[in-house]
PDB file of C-alpha atoms and ligand atoms in Angstrom:
ATOM      1  CA  MET A   1       0.950   0.033  -0.238  1.00 82.00           C
ATOM      2  CA  PRO A   2       1.395   3.486  -1.160  1.00 89.00           C
ATOM      3  CA  GLN A   3       1.580   6.081   1.618  1.00 94.00           C
ATOM      4  CA  PHE A   4      -0.563   9.364   0.821  1.00 95.00           C
ATOM      5  CA  ILE A   5       1.252  12.631   1.517  1.00 96.00           C
ATOM      6  CA  TYR A   6      -1.195  15.163   1.990  1.00 96.00           C
ATOM      7  CA  ASN A   7      -1.607  19.345   0.720  1.00 96.00           C
ATOM      8  CA  THR A   8       1.960  19.724   0.461  1.00 97.00           C
ATOM      9  CA  CYS A   9       3.337  21.592  -2.271  1.00 98.00           C
ATOM     10  CA  PRO A  10       6.087  18.530  -3.558  1.00 98.00           C
ATOM     11  CA  ILE A  11       8.194  21.652  -4.908  1.00 98.00           C
ATOM     12  CA  CYS A  12       7.943  24.277  -2.800  1.00 98.00           C
ATOM     13  CA  ASN A  13       6.510  22.986   0.622  1.00 97.00           C
ATOM     14  CA  SER A  14       3.655  25.454   0.186  1.00 98.00           C
ATOM     15  CA  LYS A  15       0.484  23.853   2.310  1.00 98.00           C
ATOM     16  CA  SER A  16      -1.471  26.822  -0.012  1.00 97.00           C
ATOM     17  CA  PHE A  17      -3.628  25.540  -3.269  1.00 96.00           C
ATOM     18  CA  SER A  18      -6.133  25.526  -5.463  1.00 93.00           C
ATOM     19  CA  VAL A  19      -8.394  22.741  -7.116  1.00 91.00           C
ATOM     20  CA  ILE A  20      -8.977  22.340 -10.279  1.00 87.00           C
ATOM     21  CA  GLY A  21     -10.736  19.246 -10.338  1.00 86.00           C
ATOM     22  CA  GLU A  22     -10.720  15.254  -8.731  1.00 88.00           C
ATOM     23  CA  CYS A  23      -8.840  12.638 -10.519  1.00 89.00           C
ATOM     24  CA  SER A  24     -10.796   9.371 -11.134  1.00 87.00           C
ATOM     25  CA  LEU A  25      -9.381   6.351  -8.863  1.00 88.00           C
ATOM     26  CA  GLY A  26      -9.142   4.122 -12.015  1.00 85.00           C
ATOM     27  CA  THR A  27      -8.928   0.494 -12.134  1.00 83.00           C
ATOM     28  CA  VAL A  28      -5.200  -0.679 -10.681  1.00 86.00           C
ATOM     29  CA  ASN A  29      -5.403  -2.915  -8.073  1.00 87.00           C
ATOM     30  CA  ILE A  30      -3.244  -0.505  -5.286  1.00 90.00           C
ATOM     31  CA  GLU A  31      -5.046   0.548  -2.322  1.00 90.00           C
ATOM     32  CA  LYS A  32      -6.196   4.611  -3.061  1.00 91.00           C
ATOM     33  CA  PRO A  33      -7.302   7.269  -1.029  1.00 93.00           C
ATOM     34  CA  GLU A  34     -11.377   7.897  -0.581  1.00 92.00           C
ATOM     35  CA  LYS A  35     -10.948  10.533  -3.359  1.00 93.00           C
ATOM     36  CA  ILE A  36      -7.838  12.486  -5.152  1.00 93.00           C
ATOM     37  CA  GLN A  37      -7.310  15.833  -6.355  1.00 93.00           C
ATOM     38  CA  ALA A  38      -5.460  17.510  -8.959  1.00 91.00           C
ATOM     39  CA  VAL A  39      -4.272  20.977  -7.544  1.00 93.00           C
ATOM     40  CA  LYS A  40      -2.322  24.128  -8.265  1.00 94.00           C
ATOM     41  CA  CYS A  41       0.075  25.243  -5.367  1.00 97.00           C
ATOM     42  CA  LYS A  42      -0.639  28.964  -4.859  1.00 97.00           C
ATOM     43  CA  ASN A  43       2.923  30.191  -4.519  1.00 97.00           C
ATOM     44  CA  CYS A  44       4.782  28.006  -6.960  1.00 97.00           C
ATOM     45  CA  HIS A  45       2.033  27.265  -9.074  1.00 95.00           C
ATOM     46  CA  THR A  46       2.742  23.332  -9.724  1.00 96.00           C
ATOM     47  CA  ILE A  47       0.410  21.953 -10.495  1.00 94.00           C
ATOM     48  CA  PHE A  48       0.222  17.964  -8.733  1.00 96.00           C
ATOM     49  CA  ALA A  49      -1.991  15.097  -6.725  1.00 96.00           C
ATOM     50  CA  ASN A  50      -3.503  15.550  -4.043  1.00 97.00           C
ATOM     51  CA  PRO A  51      -2.490  13.652  -2.270  1.00 97.00           C
ATOM     52  CA  LEU A  52       0.498  12.617  -3.285  1.00 96.00           C
ATOM     53  CA  PRO A  53       1.128   8.535  -2.966  1.00 95.00           C
ATOM     54  CA  VAL A  54       4.464   6.458  -2.405  1.00 95.00           C
ATOM     55  CA  TRP A  55       4.867   3.446  -4.062  1.00 93.00           C
ATOM     56  CA  ASN A  56       6.264   0.885  -2.583  1.00 91.00           C
ATOM     57  CA  LYS A  57       7.864  -1.825  -4.815  1.00 87.00           C
ATOM     58  CA  GLU A  58       4.655  -3.675  -4.850  1.00 89.00           C
ATOM     59  CA  ASP A  59       2.941  -0.882  -6.575  1.00 89.00           C
ATOM     60  CA  PHE A  60       5.599   0.598  -8.465  1.00 86.00           C
ATOM     61  CA  ALA A  61       5.809  -3.305  -9.879  1.00 85.00           C
ATOM     62  CA  GLU A  62       1.824  -3.005 -10.286  1.00 87.00           C
ATOM     63  CA  LEU A  63       1.769   0.224 -12.569  1.00 87.00           C
ATOM     64  CA  TYR A  64       4.740  -0.035 -14.072  1.00 84.00           C
ATOM     65  CA  ASN A  65       4.648  -3.672 -16.041  1.00 80.00           C
ATOM     66  CA  ALA A  66       4.190  -4.086 -19.511  1.00 73.00           C
ATOM     67  CA  SER A  67       0.557  -2.919 -19.880  1.00 77.00           C
ATOM     68  CA  TYR A  68       2.487   0.004 -20.063  1.00 78.00           C
ATOM     69  CA  ILE A  69       4.245  -0.237 -22.250  1.00 70.00           C
ATOM     70  CA  PRO A  70       2.486   0.595 -25.619  1.00 66.00           C
ATOM     71  CA  ALA A  71       1.565   3.989 -23.358  1.00 63.00           C
ATOM     72  CA  LEU A  72       5.448   4.499 -24.503  1.00 60.00           C
ATOM     73  CA  ASP A  73       5.079   4.653 -27.998  1.00 60.00           C
ATOM     74  CA  THR A  74       3.033   7.494 -29.369  1.00 60.00           C
ATOM     75  CA  THR A  75       5.172   8.772 -31.774  1.00 61.00           C
ATOM     76  CA  SER A  76       6.073   8.443 -35.322  1.00 67.00           C
ATOM     77  CA  THR A  77       9.781   6.545 -35.804  1.00 77.00           C
ATOM     78  CA  VAL A  78      11.546   9.151 -37.644  1.00 79.00           C
ATOM     79  CA  ILE A  79      11.236  11.853 -35.022  1.00 79.00           C
ATOM     80  CA  ARG A  80      12.129   9.686 -32.240  1.00 83.00           C
ATOM     81  CA  GLU A  81      15.089   8.060 -33.845  1.00 84.00           C
ATOM     82  CA  ARG A  82      16.443  10.665 -35.393  1.00 86.00           C
ATOM     83  CA  ILE A  83      15.014  14.507 -35.510  1.00 87.00           C
ATOM     84  CA  ILE A  84      14.264  15.102 -31.576  1.00 89.00           C
ATOM     85  CA  PRO A  85      17.755  12.986 -30.489  1.00 93.00           C
ATOM     86  CA  GLN A  86      19.810  15.804 -32.830  1.00 93.00           C
ATOM     87  CA  ARG A  87      17.573  18.581 -32.378  1.00 92.00           C
ATOM     88  CA  ARG A  88      18.571  17.863 -28.152  1.00 94.00           C
ATOM     89  CA  PHE A  89      21.987  17.788 -28.509  1.00 96.00           C
ATOM     90  CA  ARG A  90      22.735  20.620 -30.317  1.00 95.00           C
ATOM     91  CA  GLU A  91      20.834  22.163 -27.483  1.00 95.00           C
ATOM     92  CA  ILE A  92      22.894  20.152 -25.487  1.00 96.00           C
ATOM     93  CA  GLU A  93      25.701  21.693 -27.368  1.00 96.00           C
ATOM     94  CA  LYS A  94      24.604  25.877 -26.945  1.00 96.00           C
ATOM     95  CA  HIS A  95      24.653  24.337 -22.948  1.00 97.00           C
ATOM     96  CA  LEU A  96      27.291  22.590 -21.762  1.00 97.00           C
ATOM     97  CA  GLN A  97      30.113  23.647 -20.465  1.00 97.00           C
ATOM     98  CA  THR A  98      32.714  20.614 -20.438  1.00 95.00           C
ATOM     99  CA  LYS A  99      34.891  17.693 -22.842  1.00 94.00           C
ATOM    100  CA  ASN A 100      33.828  15.311 -21.256  1.00 95.00           C
ATOM    101  CA  LYS A 101      30.719  12.853 -22.917  1.00 95.00           C
ATOM    102  CA  GLU A 102      29.418  10.627 -19.921  1.00 96.00           C
ATOM    103  CA  PHE A 103      25.551  10.429 -20.669  1.00 97.00           C
ATOM    104  CA  LEU A 104      23.583   9.070 -17.344  1.00 97.00           C
ATOM    105  CA  GLU A 105      19.772   8.458 -18.906  1.00 97.00           C
ATOM    106  CA  PHE A 106      17.386   7.260 -15.968  1.00 96.00           C
ATOM    107  CA  GLY A 107      14.237   5.638 -16.242  1.00 93.00           C
ATOM    108  CA  ALA A 108      15.215   5.044 -20.027  1.00 93.00           C
ATOM    109  CA  GLY A 109      11.897   3.363 -20.790  1.00 89.00           C
ATOM    110  CA  ILE A 110      12.168   0.641 -23.726  1.00 87.00           C
ATOM    111  CA  GLN A 111      13.681   2.739 -26.457  1.00 84.00           C
ATOM    112  CA  ALA A 112      16.515   4.821 -25.514  1.00 91.00           C
ATOM    113  CA  PHE A 113      16.489   7.166 -28.698  1.00 92.00           C
ATOM    114  CA  MET A 114      18.653   9.703 -26.765  1.00 95.00           C
ATOM    115  CA  ALA A 115      21.330   6.964 -25.810  1.00 96.00           C
ATOM    116  CA  GLN A 116      21.477   5.394 -29.374  1.00 94.00           C
ATOM    117  CA  TYR A 117      22.182   8.173 -30.790  1.00 95.00           C
ATOM    118  CA  LEU A 118      24.609   9.680 -28.581  1.00 95.00           C
ATOM    119  CA  PHE A 119      26.641   6.114 -28.405  1.00 95.00           C
ATOM    120  CA  GLN A 120      26.174   5.646 -32.513  1.00 94.00           C
ATOM    121  CA  GLU A 121      26.220   9.633 -34.051  1.00 93.00           C
ATOM    122  CA  GLN A 122      27.988  10.886 -30.979  1.00 94.00           C
ATOM    123  CA  HIS A 123      30.138   8.734 -29.473  1.00 94.00           C
ATOM    124  CA  TRP A 124      29.014   8.639 -26.128  1.00 96.00           C
ATOM    125  CA  ASN A 125      29.655   6.699 -23.180  1.00 95.00           C
ATOM    126  CA  ILE A 126      26.455   5.539 -22.478  1.00 95.00           C
ATOM    127  CA  GLU A 127      24.894   4.451 -19.428  1.00 95.00           C
ATOM    128  CA  LEU A 128      21.127   4.028 -18.844  1.00 96.00           C
ATOM    129  CA  GLN A 129      18.832   3.694 -15.079  1.00 96.00           C
ATOM    130  CA  GLU A 130      15.164   1.639 -15.684  1.00 94.00           C
ATOM    131  CA  PRO A 131      14.373   0.178 -12.412  1.00 90.00           C
ATOM    132  CA  SER A 132      11.046  -1.951 -14.134  1.00 89.00           C
ATOM    133  CA  GLN A 133      12.670  -5.263 -14.466  1.00 87.00           C
ATOM    134  CA  GLU A 134       9.621  -4.972 -17.537  1.00 87.00           C
ATOM    135  CA  PHE A 135      10.768  -2.082 -19.490  1.00 88.00           C
ATOM    136  CA  ALA A 136      14.733  -2.957 -18.693  1.00 91.00           C
ATOM    137  CA  ILE A 137      14.416  -6.195 -20.494  1.00 89.00           C
ATOM    138  CA  ALA A 138      12.760  -4.793 -23.139  1.00 88.00           C
ATOM    139  CA  LEU A 139      15.559  -1.907 -22.894  1.00 90.00           C
ATOM    140  CA  ARG A 140      17.935  -4.755 -23.285  1.00 91.00           C
ATOM    141  CA  LYS A 141      16.429  -6.254 -26.302  1.00 90.00           C
ATOM    142  CA  SER A 142      16.451  -2.404 -28.388  1.00 88.00           C
ATOM    143  CA  PHE A 143      19.727  -1.334 -27.318  1.00 91.00           C
ATOM    144  CA  PRO A 144      21.848  -4.491 -26.661  1.00 91.00           C
ATOM    145  CA  GLN A 145      25.407  -2.067 -26.221  1.00 90.00           C
ATOM    146  CA  ALA A 146      23.969  -0.187 -23.123  1.00 89.00           C
ATOM    147  CA  LYS A 147      25.057  -1.163 -19.893  1.00 89.00           C
ATOM    148  CA  VAL A 148      21.065  -0.892 -18.413  1.00 93.00           C
ATOM    149  CA  ASN A 149      21.691   0.141 -14.556  1.00 93.00           C
ATOM    150  CA  GLY A 150      18.381  -1.809 -11.988  1.00 91.00           C
ATOM    151  CA  THR A 151      19.265   0.107  -9.330  1.00 92.00           C
ATOM    152  CA  ASP A 152      16.489   2.692  -8.342  1.00 92.00           C
ATOM    153  CA  PHE A 153      17.781   6.489  -9.341  1.00 95.00           C
ATOM    154  CA  LEU A 154      18.067   7.988  -6.270  1.00 95.00           C
ATOM    155  CA  ASP A 155      20.083   4.799  -4.383  1.00 95.00           C
ATOM    156  CA  MET A 156      22.845   4.683  -6.873  1.00 94.00           C
ATOM    157  CA  ASN A 157      26.121   5.503  -6.655  1.00 88.00           C
ATOM    158  CA  ALA A 158      27.061   9.728  -6.449  1.00 79.00           C
ATOM    159  CA  ASP A 159      30.574   8.723  -6.889  1.00 86.00           C
ATOM    160  CA  LYS A 160      30.436   9.087 -10.503  1.00 90.00           C
ATOM    161  CA  ARG A 161      29.953  12.165 -12.404  1.00 95.00           C
ATOM    162  CA  TYR A 162      28.060  12.908 -15.917  1.00 97.00           C
ATOM    163  CA  SER A 163      28.538  15.288 -18.709  1.00 97.00           C
ATOM    164  CA  VAL A 164      24.462  15.286 -19.166  1.00 98.00           C
ATOM    165  CA  ILE A 165      21.975  13.652 -16.939  1.00 98.00           C
ATOM    166  CA  TYR A 166      18.971  13.320 -19.052  1.00 97.00           C
ATOM    167  CA  SER A 167      15.205  12.237 -18.255  1.00 96.00           C
ATOM    168  CA  ASP A 168      12.276  12.089 -20.682  1.00 93.00           C
ATOM    169  CA  SER A 169       8.934  11.554 -19.450  1.00 90.00           C
ATOM    170  CA  VAL A 170      10.280  10.725 -16.300  1.00 93.00           C
ATOM    171  CA  MET A 171       9.849  13.415 -13.162  1.00 95.00           C
ATOM    172  CA  GLU A 172       6.457  13.864 -13.308  1.00 96.00           C
ATOM    173  CA  HIS A 173       6.128  10.213 -12.070  1.00 95.00           C
ATOM    174  CA  VAL A 174       8.206  10.861  -8.482  1.00 95.00           C
ATOM    175  CA  PRO A 175       6.817  12.301  -5.445  1.00 95.00           C
ATOM    176  CA  ASP A 176       9.813  13.623  -4.136  1.00 96.00           C
ATOM    177  CA  PRO A 177      11.024  15.769  -7.828  1.00 97.00           C
ATOM    178  CA  ILE A 178      12.817  17.934  -5.346  1.00 98.00           C
ATOM    179  CA  ASP A 179      15.585  14.532  -4.077  1.00 97.00           C
ATOM    180  CA  TYR A 180      15.884  13.365  -7.993  1.00 97.00           C
ATOM    181  CA  PHE A 181      16.875  17.614  -8.919  1.00 97.00           C
ATOM    182  CA  GLN A 182      19.110  16.685  -5.721  1.00 97.00           C
ATOM    183  CA  LYS A 183      20.624  13.414  -7.155  1.00 97.00           C
ATOM    184  CA  CYS A 184      21.129  15.270 -10.380  1.00 97.00           C
ATOM    185  CA  ALA A 185      22.911  17.703  -9.163  1.00 97.00           C
ATOM    186  CA  ASP A 186      25.050  15.767  -7.274  1.00 96.00           C
ATOM    187  CA  MET A 187      26.156  13.115  -9.939  1.00 97.00           C
ATOM    188  CA  LEU A 188      26.406  15.915 -12.297  1.00 97.00           C
ATOM    189  CA  GLU A 189      29.858  17.469 -13.314  1.00 97.00           C
ATOM    190  CA  PRO A 190      30.126  21.550 -12.731  1.00 97.00           C
ATOM    191  CA  GLY A 191      29.280  22.847 -15.717  1.00 97.00           C
ATOM    192  CA  GLY A 192      27.806  19.191 -17.041  1.00 98.00           C
ATOM    193  CA  VAL A 193      23.622  19.883 -17.537  1.00 98.00           C
ATOM    194  CA  LEU A 194      20.537  17.444 -16.821  1.00 98.00           C
ATOM    195  CA  TYR A 195      18.192  17.722 -19.870  1.00 97.00           C
ATOM    196  CA  PHE A 196      14.269  16.260 -18.917  1.00 94.00           C
ATOM    197  CA  VAL A 197      11.034  16.354 -20.551  1.00 94.00           C
ATOM    198  CA  SER A 198       7.860  16.717 -18.962  1.00 94.00           C
ATOM    199  CA  PRO A 199       4.573  17.121 -19.859  1.00 90.00           C
ATOM    200  CA  ASN A 200       2.907  20.971 -20.406  1.00 88.00           C
ATOM    201  CA  GLU A 201      -0.073  20.068 -17.385  1.00 83.00           C
ATOM    202  CA  HIS A 202      -1.357  23.369 -20.010  1.00 80.00           C
ATOM    203  CA  SER A 203      -1.621  21.606 -22.716  1.00 82.00           C
ATOM    204  CA  PHE A 204      -4.775  22.097 -25.526  1.00 81.00           C
ATOM    205  CA  ARG A 205      -5.288  18.541 -25.716  1.00 78.00           C
ATOM    206  CA  ASN A 206      -5.313  18.669 -21.345  1.00 77.00           C
ATOM    207  CA  TRP A 207      -7.564  21.058 -21.324  1.00 78.00           C
ATOM    208  CA  ILE A 208     -10.061  19.808 -24.564  1.00 77.00           C
ATOM    209  CA  SER A 209      -9.936  15.831 -22.678  1.00 72.00           C
ATOM    210  CA  THR A 210     -11.107  17.529 -19.802  1.00 72.00           C
ATOM    211  CA  LEU A 211     -14.124  19.416 -20.718  1.00 72.00           C
ATOM    212  CA  LYS A 212     -15.377  15.911 -22.567  1.00 65.00           C
ATOM    213  CA  LYS A 213     -14.328  13.927 -19.746  1.00 60.00           C
ATOM    214  CA  THR A 214     -16.304  16.701 -16.647  1.00 57.00           C
ATOM    215  CA  GLY A 215     -19.166  15.992 -19.079  1.00 49.00           C
ATOM    216  CA  ARG A 216     -19.309  12.229 -17.748  1.00 51.00           C
ATOM    217  CA  GLY A 217     -18.472  12.274 -14.239  1.00 50.00           C
ATOM    218  CA  VAL A 218     -15.074  10.290 -15.293  1.00 56.00           C
ATOM    219  CA  GLY A 219     -12.888  12.922 -13.426  1.00 65.00           C
ATOM    220  CA  ILE A 220     -10.891  15.581 -15.172  1.00 74.00           C
ATOM    221  CA  ASN A 221      -7.811  14.471 -17.193  1.00 76.00           C
ATOM    222  CA  TYR A 222      -4.834  16.711 -15.716  1.00 83.00           C
ATOM    223  CA  LEU A 223      -2.311  14.119 -14.047  1.00 87.00           C
ATOM    224  CA  ARG A 224      -4.010  11.041 -14.085  1.00 87.00           C
ATOM    225  CA  PRO A 225      -2.240   8.964 -10.675  1.00 91.00           C
ATOM    226  CA  PHE A 226      -4.458   5.763 -10.768  1.00 91.00           C
ATOM    227  CA  ASN A 227      -4.822   5.995 -14.568  1.00 88.00           C
ATOM    228  CA  ILE A 228      -1.756   5.013 -16.994  1.00 87.00           C
ATOM    229  CA  PRO A 229      -0.100   7.197 -17.230  1.00 88.00           C
ATOM    230  CA  TYR A 230       0.219   7.704 -13.527  1.00 92.00           C
ATOM    231  CA  HIS A 231       1.183  11.539 -13.701  1.00 93.00           C
ATOM    232  CA  LEU A 232       1.820  13.075 -10.224  1.00 96.00           C
ATOM    233  CA  VAL A 233       3.545  16.218 -10.697  1.00 96.00           C
ATOM    234  CA  GLY A 234       2.711  18.799 -13.793  1.00 94.00           C
ATOM    235  CA  PHE A 235       5.908  21.182 -13.172  1.00 96.00           C
ATOM    236  CA  SER A 236       5.555  24.728 -13.910  1.00 93.00           C
ATOM    237  CA  ARG A 237       8.350  27.682 -14.780  1.00 93.00           C
ATOM    238  CA  LYS A 238       8.795  29.092 -11.381  1.00 95.00           C
ATOM    239  CA  GLY A 239       8.472  25.828  -9.503  1.00 97.00           C
ATOM    240  CA  ILE A 240      11.352  24.278 -11.465  1.00 97.00           C
ATOM    241  CA  LYS A 241      13.091  27.788 -11.035  1.00 97.00           C
ATOM    242  CA  ILE A 242      12.869  27.072  -7.149  1.00 98.00           C
ATOM    243  CA  ALA A 243      14.024  23.715  -7.316  1.00 97.00           C
ATOM    244  CA  ALA A 244      17.178  23.923  -9.136  1.00 97.00           C
ATOM    245  CA  ALA A 245      17.847  26.747  -6.724  1.00 97.00           C
ATOM    246  CA  LYS A 246      17.366  24.640  -3.546  1.00 97.00           C
ATOM    247  CA  THR A 247      19.795  22.014  -5.401  1.00 97.00           C
ATOM    248  CA  GLY A 248      22.950  23.581  -7.027  1.00 96.00           C
ATOM    249  CA  LEU A 249      21.133  24.151 -10.622  1.00 97.00           C
ATOM    250  CA  THR A 250      20.213  26.979 -13.050  1.00 97.00           C
ATOM    251  CA  VAL A 251      18.051  26.841 -15.993  1.00 97.00           C
ATOM    252  CA  VAL A 252      19.183  27.219 -19.178  1.00 97.00           C
ATOM    253  CA  LYS A 253      16.522  26.732 -21.638  1.00 94.00           C
ATOM    254  CA  HIS A 254      12.541  26.059 -20.924  1.00 92.00           C
ATOM    255  CA  THR A 255      10.808  26.097 -23.436  1.00 88.00           C
ATOM    256  CA  ARG A 256       7.212  24.278 -23.914  1.00 80.00           C
ATOM    257  CA  ARG A 257       7.291  24.747 -28.089  1.00 71.00           C
ATOM    258  CA  ASN A 258       8.636  21.701 -30.402  1.00 68.00           C
ATOM    259  CA  ASP A 259       6.713  19.278 -30.156  1.00 68.00           C
ATOM    260  CA  TYR A 260       5.571  17.199 -33.191  1.00 72.00           C
ATOM    261  CA  GLU A 261       1.694  16.570 -33.042  1.00 72.00           C
ATOM    262  CA  ALA A 262       0.667  18.507 -36.405  1.00 73.00           C
ATOM    263  CA  VAL A 263       3.251  15.947 -37.997  1.00 74.00           C
ATOM    264  CA  ASN A 264       2.365  13.083 -36.391  1.00 73.00           C
ATOM    265  CA  PHE A 265      -1.276  14.025 -37.155  1.00 75.00           C
ATOM    266  CA  ILE A 266      -1.010  14.502 -40.193  1.00 76.00           C
ATOM    267  CA  LYS A 267       0.685  10.678 -40.323  1.00 76.00           C
ATOM    268  CA  GLN A 268      -2.295   9.335 -38.402  1.00 77.00           C
ATOM    269  CA  GLN A 269      -5.453  10.908 -39.947  1.00 79.00           C
ATOM    270  CA  SER A 270      -7.206  11.114 -43.410  1.00 80.00           C
ATOM    271  CA  GLY A 271      -9.225  12.990 -44.592  1.00 81.00           C
ATOM    272  CA  VAL A 272     -10.423  16.634 -45.966  1.00 80.00           C
ATOM    273  CA  LEU A 273      -9.991  18.319 -42.492  1.00 82.00           C
ATOM    274  CA  LYS A 274      -6.049  16.266 -42.366  1.00 81.00           C
ATOM    275  CA  TYR A 275      -4.166  19.510 -42.570  1.00 82.00           C
ATOM    276  CA  PRO A 276      -6.553  22.619 -41.108  1.00 81.00           C
ATOM    277  CA  VAL A 277      -6.224  20.869 -37.860  1.00 82.00           C
ATOM    278  CA  ALA A 278      -3.182  19.714 -38.350  1.00 79.00           C
ATOM    279  CA  PHE A 279      -2.205  23.466 -38.986  1.00 82.00           C
ATOM    280  CA  PHE A 280      -4.545  24.011 -36.088  1.00 80.00           C
ATOM    281  CA  LEU A 281      -2.228  22.440 -34.287  1.00 80.00           C
ATOM    282  CA  TYR A 282       1.147  23.064 -35.158  1.00 80.00           C
ATOM    283  CA  LEU A 283       0.428  27.181 -34.449  1.00 82.00           C
ATOM    284  CA  VAL A 284      -1.614  25.880 -30.712  1.00 76.00           C
ATOM    285  CA  ASP A 285       2.469  24.800 -30.108  1.00 76.00           C
ATOM    286  CA  CYS A 286       3.939  27.776 -31.478  1.00 76.00           C
ATOM    287  CA  LEU A 287       2.065  29.755 -29.118  1.00 77.00           C
ATOM    288  CA  GLY A 288       2.943  27.489 -26.192  1.00 72.00           C
ATOM    289  CA  PHE A 289       0.525  24.844 -25.437  1.00 79.00           C
ATOM    290  CA  GLY A 290       1.531  21.263 -26.947  1.00 80.00           C
ATOM    291  CA  THR A 291       2.083  18.403 -24.777  1.00 82.00           C
ATOM    292  CA  ASN A 292       5.403  18.455 -23.589  1.00 87.00           C
ATOM    293  CA  GLN A 293       7.900  20.973 -22.060  1.00 92.00           C
ATOM    294  CA  GLU A 294      12.100  20.600 -21.734  1.00 93.00           C
ATOM    295  CA  ILE A 295      13.696  22.019 -20.068  1.00 96.00           C
ATOM    296  CA  ILE A 296      17.594  22.302 -19.457  1.00 97.00           C
ATOM    297  CA  LEU A 297      19.607  22.472 -15.729  1.00 98.00           C
ATOM    298  CA  ARG A 298      23.443  23.322 -15.761  1.00 98.00           C
ATOM    299  CA  LYS A 299      25.219  22.641 -12.624  1.00 96.00           C
ATOM    300  CA  ASN A 300      26.639  25.066 -11.002  1.00 88.00           C
ATOM    301  CA  LYS A 301      30.283  26.202 -11.450  1.00 84.00           C
TER     302      LYS A 301
HETATM  303 ZN1   ZN B   1       4.982  24.984  -4.779  1.00 59.87          ZN
END
């Protein structure tokens, strides 16, 4: 059974928040609180599940198993394997202040495309951390050259220093993100960067699906702590700055653009509305209401 943390912002510890709405309690076989809400911190604007579940090992295995894997596979191959890693690497090069090429990805999932790109095209040393056994098996198949570490991230040996720590769609799953920022800061060399990607809870897609779901009374779509994808925290600009200041990091880039939803939409849909809707999605992205946000934080020298 998870422990539950009530009424406390996981970034700034404020107890002052407004309620966005009630989340569905889902069907997963884990003991649940009476109700769970998505709330927004009045101080740092972080969105978080209230209460915040702290999963134990059995809960974690129940949530992140083979049935979760399809949720990891949503964009087209060329975008995931080439376009996104190339663009993110260009950003890393702009902000990195060290010449070493030591890369660690935590919560690497099943494919680790960024790591594959850096290994094959840029000749970086790669280490992957993945605590779910089922994901690690899939990961070893998709990237057999990689060293896969199954230790929990917060328990990893902090003696080694990395130039880049990377995490795509992980931070929103943990109830204690400050501990993760601190661990990254401890394991980065000075001038090294943490590159993390996390959903934009203020996305157009969230707004639309929340409108639809509220009408049917099955809970809002923010976070979904007890439904795939089990998100617990939605990061705000101010909250990330607070987390950085607490842990010796500096935010050097924060963007809510560069989403490929329009391109994916064109690939997946047909009919006369395909291009007008794709153009609309492109505009939504340009205005900062796309599906994801990407943040680069550098360890202070
Ligand atoms: Zn807060």
